[in-house]
Short mmCIF file of the C-alpha atoms (twelve columns), coordinates in Angstrom:
data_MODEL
# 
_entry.id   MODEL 
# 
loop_
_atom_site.group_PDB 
_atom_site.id 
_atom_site.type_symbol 
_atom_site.label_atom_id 
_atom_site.label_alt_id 
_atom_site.label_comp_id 
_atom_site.label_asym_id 
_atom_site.label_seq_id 
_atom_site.Cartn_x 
_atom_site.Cartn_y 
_atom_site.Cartn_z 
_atom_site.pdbx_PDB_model_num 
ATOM 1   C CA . UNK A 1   -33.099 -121.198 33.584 1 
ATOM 2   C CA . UNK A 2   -32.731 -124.257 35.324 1 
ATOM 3   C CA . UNK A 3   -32.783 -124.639 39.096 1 
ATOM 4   C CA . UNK A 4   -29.221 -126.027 40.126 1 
ATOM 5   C CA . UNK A 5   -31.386 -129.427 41.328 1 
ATOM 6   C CA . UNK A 6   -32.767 -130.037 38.084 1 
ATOM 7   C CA . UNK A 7   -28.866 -128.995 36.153 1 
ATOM 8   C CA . UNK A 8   -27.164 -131.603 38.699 1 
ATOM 9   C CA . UNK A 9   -29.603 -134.091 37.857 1 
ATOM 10  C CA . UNK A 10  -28.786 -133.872 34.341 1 
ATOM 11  C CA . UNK A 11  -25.038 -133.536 34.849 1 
ATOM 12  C CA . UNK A 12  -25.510 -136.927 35.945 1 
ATOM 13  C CA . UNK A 13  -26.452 -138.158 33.214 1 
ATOM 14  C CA . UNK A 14  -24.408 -136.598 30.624 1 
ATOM 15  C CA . UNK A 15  -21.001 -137.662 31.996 1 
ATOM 16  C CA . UNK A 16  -17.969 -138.188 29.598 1 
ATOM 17  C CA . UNK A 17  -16.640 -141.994 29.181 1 
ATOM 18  C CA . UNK A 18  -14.369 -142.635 32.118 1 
ATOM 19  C CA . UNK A 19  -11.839 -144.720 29.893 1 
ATOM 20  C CA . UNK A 20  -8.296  -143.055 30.340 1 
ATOM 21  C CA . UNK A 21  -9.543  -141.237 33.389 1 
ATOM 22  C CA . UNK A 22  -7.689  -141.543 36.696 1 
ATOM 23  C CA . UNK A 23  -9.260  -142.298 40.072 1 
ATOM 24  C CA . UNK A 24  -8.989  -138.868 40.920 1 
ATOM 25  C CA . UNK A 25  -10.418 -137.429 38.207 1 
ATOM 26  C CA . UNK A 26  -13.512 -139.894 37.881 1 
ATOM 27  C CA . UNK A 27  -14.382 -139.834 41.591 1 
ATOM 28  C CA . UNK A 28  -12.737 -136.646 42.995 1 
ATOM 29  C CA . UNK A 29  -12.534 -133.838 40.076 1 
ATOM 30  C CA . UNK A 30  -15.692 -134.791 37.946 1 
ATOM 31  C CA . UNK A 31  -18.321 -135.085 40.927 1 
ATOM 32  C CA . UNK A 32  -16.695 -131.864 42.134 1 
ATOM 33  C CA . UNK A 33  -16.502 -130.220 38.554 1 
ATOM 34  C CA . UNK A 34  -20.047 -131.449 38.236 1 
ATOM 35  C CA . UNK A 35  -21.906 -129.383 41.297 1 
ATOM 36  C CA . UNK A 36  -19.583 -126.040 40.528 1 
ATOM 37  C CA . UNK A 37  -20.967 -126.390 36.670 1 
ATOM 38  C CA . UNK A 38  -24.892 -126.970 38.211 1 
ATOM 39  C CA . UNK A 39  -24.185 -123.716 40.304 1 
ATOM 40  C CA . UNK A 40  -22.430 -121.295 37.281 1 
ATOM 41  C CA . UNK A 41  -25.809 -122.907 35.015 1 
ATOM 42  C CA . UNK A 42  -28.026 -121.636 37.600 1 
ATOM 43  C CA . UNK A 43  -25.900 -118.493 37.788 1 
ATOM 44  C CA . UNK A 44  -26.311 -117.602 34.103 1 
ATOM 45  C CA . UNK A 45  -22.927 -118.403 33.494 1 
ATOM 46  C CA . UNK A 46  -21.182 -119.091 30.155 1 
ATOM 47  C CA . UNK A 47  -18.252 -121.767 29.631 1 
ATOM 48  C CA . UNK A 48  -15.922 -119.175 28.697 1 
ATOM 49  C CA . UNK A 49  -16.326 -117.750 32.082 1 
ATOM 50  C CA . UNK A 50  -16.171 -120.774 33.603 1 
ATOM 51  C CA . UNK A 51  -12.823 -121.263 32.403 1 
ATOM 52  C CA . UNK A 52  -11.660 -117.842 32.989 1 
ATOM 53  C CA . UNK A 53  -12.772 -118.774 37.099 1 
ATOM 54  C CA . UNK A 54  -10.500 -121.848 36.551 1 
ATOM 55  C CA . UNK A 55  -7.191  -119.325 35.485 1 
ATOM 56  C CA . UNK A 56  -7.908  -117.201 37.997 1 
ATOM 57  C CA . UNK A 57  -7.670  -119.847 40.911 1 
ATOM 58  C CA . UNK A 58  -4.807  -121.851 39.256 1 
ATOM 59  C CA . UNK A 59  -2.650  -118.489 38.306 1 
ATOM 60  C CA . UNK A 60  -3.251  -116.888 42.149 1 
ATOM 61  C CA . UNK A 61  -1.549  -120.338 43.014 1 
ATOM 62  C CA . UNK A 62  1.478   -120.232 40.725 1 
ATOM 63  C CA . UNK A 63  2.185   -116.447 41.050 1 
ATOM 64  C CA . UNK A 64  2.297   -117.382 45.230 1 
ATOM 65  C CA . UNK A 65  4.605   -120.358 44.742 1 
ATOM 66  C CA . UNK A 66  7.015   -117.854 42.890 1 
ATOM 67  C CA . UNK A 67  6.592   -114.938 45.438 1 
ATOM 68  C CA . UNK A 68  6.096   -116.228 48.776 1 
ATOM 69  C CA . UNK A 69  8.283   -117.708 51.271 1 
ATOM 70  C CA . UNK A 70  7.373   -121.442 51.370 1 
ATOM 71  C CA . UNK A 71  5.111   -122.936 54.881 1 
ATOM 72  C CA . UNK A 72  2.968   -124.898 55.472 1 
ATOM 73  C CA . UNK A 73  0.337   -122.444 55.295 1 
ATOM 74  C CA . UNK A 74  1.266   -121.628 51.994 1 
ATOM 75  C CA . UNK A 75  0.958   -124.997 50.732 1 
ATOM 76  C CA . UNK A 76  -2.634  -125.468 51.609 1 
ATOM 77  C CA . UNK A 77  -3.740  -122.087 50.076 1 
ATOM 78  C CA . UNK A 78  -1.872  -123.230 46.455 1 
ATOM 79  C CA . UNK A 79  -2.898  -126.850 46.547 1 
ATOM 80  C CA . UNK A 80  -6.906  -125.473 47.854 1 
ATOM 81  C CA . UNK A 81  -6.461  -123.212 44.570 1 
ATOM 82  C CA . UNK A 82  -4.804  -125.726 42.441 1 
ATOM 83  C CA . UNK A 83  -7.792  -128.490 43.122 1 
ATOM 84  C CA . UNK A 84  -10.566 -125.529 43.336 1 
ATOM 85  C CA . UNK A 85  -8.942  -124.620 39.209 1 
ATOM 86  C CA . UNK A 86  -9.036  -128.106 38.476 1 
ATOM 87  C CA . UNK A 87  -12.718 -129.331 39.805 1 
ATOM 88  C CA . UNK A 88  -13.417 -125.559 37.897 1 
ATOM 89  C CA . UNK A 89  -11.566 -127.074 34.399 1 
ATOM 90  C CA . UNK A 90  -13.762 -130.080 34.481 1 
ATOM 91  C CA . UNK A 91  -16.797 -127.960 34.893 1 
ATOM 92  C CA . UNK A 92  -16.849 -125.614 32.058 1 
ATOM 93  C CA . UNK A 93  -16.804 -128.759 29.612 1 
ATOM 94  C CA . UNK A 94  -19.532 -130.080 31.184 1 
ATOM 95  C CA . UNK A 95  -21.382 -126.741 31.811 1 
ATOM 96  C CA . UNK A 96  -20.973 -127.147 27.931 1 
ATOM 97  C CA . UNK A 97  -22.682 -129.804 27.279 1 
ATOM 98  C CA . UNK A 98  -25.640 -128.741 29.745 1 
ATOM 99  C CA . UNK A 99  -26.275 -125.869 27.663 1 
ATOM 100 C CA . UNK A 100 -25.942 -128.070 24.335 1 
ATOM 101 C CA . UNK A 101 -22.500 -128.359 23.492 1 
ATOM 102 C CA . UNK A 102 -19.560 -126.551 23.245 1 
ATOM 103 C CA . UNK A 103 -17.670 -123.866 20.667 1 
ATOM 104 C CA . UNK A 104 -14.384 -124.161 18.715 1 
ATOM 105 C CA . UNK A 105 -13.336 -121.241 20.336 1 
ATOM 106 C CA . UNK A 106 -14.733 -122.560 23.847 1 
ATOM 107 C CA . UNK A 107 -12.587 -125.634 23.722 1 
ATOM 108 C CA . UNK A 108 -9.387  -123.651 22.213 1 
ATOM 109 C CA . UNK A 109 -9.592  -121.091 25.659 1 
ATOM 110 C CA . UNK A 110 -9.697  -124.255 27.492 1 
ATOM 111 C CA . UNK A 111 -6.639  -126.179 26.125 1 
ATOM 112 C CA . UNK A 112 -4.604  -122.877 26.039 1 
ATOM 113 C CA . UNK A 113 -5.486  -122.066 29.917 1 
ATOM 114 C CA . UNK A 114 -4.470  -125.589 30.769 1 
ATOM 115 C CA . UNK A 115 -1.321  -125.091 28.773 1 
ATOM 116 C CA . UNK A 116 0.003   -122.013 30.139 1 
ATOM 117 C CA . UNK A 117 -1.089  -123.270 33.454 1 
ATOM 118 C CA . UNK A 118 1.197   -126.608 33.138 1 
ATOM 119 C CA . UNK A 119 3.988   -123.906 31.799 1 
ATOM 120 C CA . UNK A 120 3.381   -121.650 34.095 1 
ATOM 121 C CA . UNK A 121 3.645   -123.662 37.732 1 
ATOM 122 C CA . UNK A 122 6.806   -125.705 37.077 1 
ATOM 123 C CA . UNK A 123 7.816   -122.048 35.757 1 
ATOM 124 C CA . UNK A 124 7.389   -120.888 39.087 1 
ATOM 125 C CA . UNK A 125 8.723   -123.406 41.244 1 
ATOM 126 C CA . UNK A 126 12.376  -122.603 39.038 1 
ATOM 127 C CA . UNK A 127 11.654  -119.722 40.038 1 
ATOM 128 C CA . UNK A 128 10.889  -120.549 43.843 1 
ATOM 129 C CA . UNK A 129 14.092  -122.579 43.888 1 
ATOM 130 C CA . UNK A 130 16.058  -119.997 42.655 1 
ATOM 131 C CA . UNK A 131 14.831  -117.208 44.657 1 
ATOM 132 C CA . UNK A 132 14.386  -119.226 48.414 1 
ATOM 133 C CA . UNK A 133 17.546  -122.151 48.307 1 
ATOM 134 C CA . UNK A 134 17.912  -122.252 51.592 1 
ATOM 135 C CA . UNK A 135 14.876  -123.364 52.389 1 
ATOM 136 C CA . UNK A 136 14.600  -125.618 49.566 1 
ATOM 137 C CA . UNK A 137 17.841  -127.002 49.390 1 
ATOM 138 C CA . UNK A 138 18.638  -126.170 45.780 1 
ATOM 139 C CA . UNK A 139 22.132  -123.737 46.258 1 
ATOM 140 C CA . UNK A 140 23.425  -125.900 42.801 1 
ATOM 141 C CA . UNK A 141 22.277  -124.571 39.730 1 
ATOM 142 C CA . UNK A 142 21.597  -128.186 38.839 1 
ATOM 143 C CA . UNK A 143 18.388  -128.262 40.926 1 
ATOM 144 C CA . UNK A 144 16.877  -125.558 38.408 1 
ATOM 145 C CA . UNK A 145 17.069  -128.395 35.921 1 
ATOM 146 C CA . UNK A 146 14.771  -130.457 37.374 1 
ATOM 147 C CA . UNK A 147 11.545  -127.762 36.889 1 
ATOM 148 C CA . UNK A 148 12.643  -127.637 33.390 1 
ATOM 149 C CA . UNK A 149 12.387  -131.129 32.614 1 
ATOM 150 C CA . UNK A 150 9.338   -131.496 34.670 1 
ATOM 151 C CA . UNK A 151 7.879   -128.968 32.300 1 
ATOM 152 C CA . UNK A 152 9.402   -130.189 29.298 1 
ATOM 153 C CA . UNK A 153 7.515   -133.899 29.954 1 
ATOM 154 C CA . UNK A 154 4.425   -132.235 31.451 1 
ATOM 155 C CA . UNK A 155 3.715   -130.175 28.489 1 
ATOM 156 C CA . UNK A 156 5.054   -132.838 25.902 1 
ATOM 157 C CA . UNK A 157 2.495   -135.223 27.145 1 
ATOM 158 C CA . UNK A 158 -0.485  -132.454 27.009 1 
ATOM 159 C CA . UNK A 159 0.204   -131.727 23.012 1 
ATOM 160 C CA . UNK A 160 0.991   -135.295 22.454 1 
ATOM 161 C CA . UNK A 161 -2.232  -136.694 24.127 1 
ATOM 162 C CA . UNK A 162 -4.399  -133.759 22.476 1 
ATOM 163 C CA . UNK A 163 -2.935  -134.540 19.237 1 
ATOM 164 C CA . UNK A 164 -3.448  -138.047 19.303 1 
ATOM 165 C CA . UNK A 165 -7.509  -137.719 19.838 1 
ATOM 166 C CA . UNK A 166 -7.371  -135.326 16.918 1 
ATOM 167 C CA . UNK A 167 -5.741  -137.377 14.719 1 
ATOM 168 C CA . UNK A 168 -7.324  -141.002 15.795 1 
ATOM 169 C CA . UNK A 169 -10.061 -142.266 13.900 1 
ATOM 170 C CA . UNK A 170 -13.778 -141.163 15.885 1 
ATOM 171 C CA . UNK A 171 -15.826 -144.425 17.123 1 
ATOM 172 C CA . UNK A 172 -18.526 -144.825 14.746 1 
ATOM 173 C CA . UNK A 173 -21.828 -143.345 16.147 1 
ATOM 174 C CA . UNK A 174 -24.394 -145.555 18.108 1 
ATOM 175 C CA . UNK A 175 -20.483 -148.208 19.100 1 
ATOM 176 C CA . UNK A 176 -20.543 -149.030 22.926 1 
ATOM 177 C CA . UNK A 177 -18.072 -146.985 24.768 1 
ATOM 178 C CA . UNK A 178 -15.015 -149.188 26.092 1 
ATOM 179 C CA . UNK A 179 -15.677 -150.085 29.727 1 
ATOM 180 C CA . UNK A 180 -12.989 -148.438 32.078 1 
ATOM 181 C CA . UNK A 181 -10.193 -150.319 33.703 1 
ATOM 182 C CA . UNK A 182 -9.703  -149.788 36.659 1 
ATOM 183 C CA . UNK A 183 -6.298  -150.814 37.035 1 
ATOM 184 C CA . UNK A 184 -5.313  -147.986 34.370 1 
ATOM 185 C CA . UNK A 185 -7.258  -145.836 36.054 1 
ATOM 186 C CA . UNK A 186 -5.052  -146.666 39.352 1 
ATOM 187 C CA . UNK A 187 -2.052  -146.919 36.897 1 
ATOM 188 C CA . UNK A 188 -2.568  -143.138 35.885 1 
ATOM 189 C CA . UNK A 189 -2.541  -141.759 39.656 1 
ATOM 190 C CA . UNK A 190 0.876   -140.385 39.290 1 
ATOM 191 C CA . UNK A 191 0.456   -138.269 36.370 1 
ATOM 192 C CA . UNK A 192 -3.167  -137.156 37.024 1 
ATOM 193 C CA . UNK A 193 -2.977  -132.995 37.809 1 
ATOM 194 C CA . UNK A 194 -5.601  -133.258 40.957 1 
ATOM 195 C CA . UNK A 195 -2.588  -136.003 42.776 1 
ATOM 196 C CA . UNK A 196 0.102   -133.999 41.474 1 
ATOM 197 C CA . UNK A 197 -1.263  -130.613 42.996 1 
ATOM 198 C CA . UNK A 198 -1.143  -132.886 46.201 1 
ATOM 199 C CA . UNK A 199 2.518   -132.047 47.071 1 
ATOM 200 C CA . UNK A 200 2.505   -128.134 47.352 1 
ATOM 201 C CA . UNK A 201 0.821   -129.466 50.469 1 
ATOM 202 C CA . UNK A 202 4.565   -130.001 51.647 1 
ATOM 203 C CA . UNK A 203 5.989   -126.504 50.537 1 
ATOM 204 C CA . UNK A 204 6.770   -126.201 54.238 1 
ATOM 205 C CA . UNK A 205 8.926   -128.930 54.213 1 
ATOM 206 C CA . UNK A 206 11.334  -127.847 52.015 1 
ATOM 207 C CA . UNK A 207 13.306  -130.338 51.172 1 
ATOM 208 C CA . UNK A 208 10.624  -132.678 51.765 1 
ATOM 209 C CA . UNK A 209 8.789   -130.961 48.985 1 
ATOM 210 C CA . UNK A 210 11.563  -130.865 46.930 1 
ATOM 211 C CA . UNK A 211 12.160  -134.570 46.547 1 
ATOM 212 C CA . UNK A 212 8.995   -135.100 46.234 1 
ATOM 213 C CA . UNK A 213 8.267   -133.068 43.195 1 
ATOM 214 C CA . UNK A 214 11.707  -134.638 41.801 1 
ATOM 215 C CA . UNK A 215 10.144  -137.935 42.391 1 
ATOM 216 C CA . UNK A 216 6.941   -137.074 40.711 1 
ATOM 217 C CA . UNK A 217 9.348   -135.080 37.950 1 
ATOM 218 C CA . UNK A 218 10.748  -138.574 37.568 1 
ATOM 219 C CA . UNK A 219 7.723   -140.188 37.031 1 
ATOM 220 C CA . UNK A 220 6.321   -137.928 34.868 1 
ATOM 221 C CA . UNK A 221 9.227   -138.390 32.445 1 
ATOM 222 C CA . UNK A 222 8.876   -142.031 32.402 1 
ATOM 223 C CA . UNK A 223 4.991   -141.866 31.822 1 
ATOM 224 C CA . UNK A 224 5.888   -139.871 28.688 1 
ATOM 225 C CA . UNK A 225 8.189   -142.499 27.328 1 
ATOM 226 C CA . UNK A 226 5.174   -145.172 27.651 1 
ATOM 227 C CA . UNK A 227 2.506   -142.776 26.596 1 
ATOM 228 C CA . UNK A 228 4.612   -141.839 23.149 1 
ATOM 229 C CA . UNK A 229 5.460   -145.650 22.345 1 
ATOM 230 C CA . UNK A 230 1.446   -146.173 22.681 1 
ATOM 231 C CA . UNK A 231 0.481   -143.129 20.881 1 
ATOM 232 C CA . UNK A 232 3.001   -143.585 17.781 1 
ATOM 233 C CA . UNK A 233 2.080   -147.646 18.021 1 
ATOM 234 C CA . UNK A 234 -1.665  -146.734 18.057 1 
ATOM 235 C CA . UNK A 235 -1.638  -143.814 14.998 1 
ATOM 236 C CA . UNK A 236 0.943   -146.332 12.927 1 
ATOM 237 C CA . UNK A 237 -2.253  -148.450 12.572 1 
ATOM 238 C CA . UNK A 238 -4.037  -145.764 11.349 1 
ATOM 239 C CA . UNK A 239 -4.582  -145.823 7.572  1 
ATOM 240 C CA . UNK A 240 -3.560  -142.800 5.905  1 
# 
C-alpha cells in the first residue's frame, strides 16, 4: 500500500479535464477531494466507502436543517458538513482511479447518493420552513413552493446533465482534451454545489437566508433553461 505522499503525488497527475468545472470545484473541491482520497488509499479504503463517508456528512447536515432551530451556529456545522460531503464526493472518483478505475456499481452508489442528497436538502429546508416560520419568515404556504421548485430544477439538471454524457458521442482516444474556459468556469459559480452550500452559513439570519436561497432558487431555474436548450441543441447534432 502506498504511503499517502507517494498516492497524492499521483493524484496529481491523474486529474479529470477541468472543462465544465466551476472555480470552486477545480480549485476548492478537487485539491480538497484529492488529499481526503490520498488519506482513505493509505487507509485501505475502498470507493464504496468513500462514498458512504460522503452520505454520512451530507445526510447529518440535511436531517439538522429539518430538526434544529436555525443560528448561526447551526449554519456553520451544515455548511462544514455540506463542503466536508462534497470535497468527500470528489474523492471516491478519484480514489477510483488511484486504485485503477472504477465499477458500474461504484459509479451507480455515487450518482444515487448525490441524488437523494440534492432531494433530500431542499426536502428539508420545506420542511424547516414549515416547521420554524417565524424565524424564517415563511407563515404563507406559498413560501413552501419555493423548496419545491428549487428541487424540481436542481434535480432536473442532475439527470439531464448525466444523461447527456451518456448519450454524447465519447472523444476518440489519443484527441486533446478541450482547454477550460475560464469564463464558464466563473459563469457556473452559481449553480456549483460547494457555492451553493455557502448560504446555510446564514441560517441564523432568517430571513436573510431565506432570500438568499430564493435568489439562488431563482438562478438555478434559469441555469436549467440554458443548460436544456444546449443539451437538446448539442444531442440534435448527434447522428442517430
Amino acid at each position: 500500500m502506498a504511503s499517502f505522499g507517494t498516492a497524492l503525488r499521483e493524484l496529481r497527475g491523474a486529474q479529470k479535464s477541468a472543462k465544465g468545472v466551476s472555480l470552486y470545484s477545480r480549485f476548492a473541491n478537487r485539491p480538497a477531494g484529492r488529499y481526503l482520497a490520498a488519506g482513505s488509499y493509505a487507509l485501505g479504503l475502498t470507493p464504496n466507502q468513500v462514498t458512504l463517508v460522503s452520505a454520512l456528512f451530507s445526510f447529518a447536515a440535511v436531517a439538522a436543517v429539518a430538526l434544529a432551530a436555525p443560528s448561526w451556529g447551526l449554519g456553520v456545522a451544515v455548511w462544514a458538513a455540506l463542503a466536508v460531503g462534497f470535497a468527500f464526493d470528489s474523492a471516491d472518483g478519484q480514489l477510483a482511479r488511484l486504485r485503477g478505475g472504477g465499477s458500474a456499481a461504484g459509479e451507480w452508489l455515487d450518482h444515487v447518493v448525490d441524488c437523494a442528497k440534492l432531494t433530500a436538502l431542499h426536502t428539508c429546508v420545506l420542511i424547516a420552513f414549515y416547521r420554524f416560520p417565524d424565524a424564517y419568515g415563511t407563515g404563507g404556504d406559498g413560501w413552501l413552493l419555493v423548496p419545491l421548485g428549487f428541487q424540481f430544477a436542481s434535480v432536473v439538471t442532475f439527470f439531464g446533465g448525466l444523461l447527456t454524457e451518456k448519450l454524447k458521442p465519447k472523444p476518440a482516444p489519443g484527441s486533446p482534451a478541450a482547454a477550460p474556459s475560464t469564463v464558464r468556469a466563473v459563469a457556473l459559480l452559481p449553480v456549483d454545489y460547494g457555492v451553493f452550500c455557502l448560504v446555510f452559513l446564514l441560517l441564523g439570519g432568517g430571513e436573510l437566508f431565506r432570500w438568499a436561497y430564493v435568489g439562488l432558487g431563482a438562478v438555478a431555474g434559469l441555469f436549467l433553461l440554458a443548460f436544456l436548450a444546449k443539451w437538446f441543441r448539442e444531442l440534435s447534432a448527434v447522428p442517430r
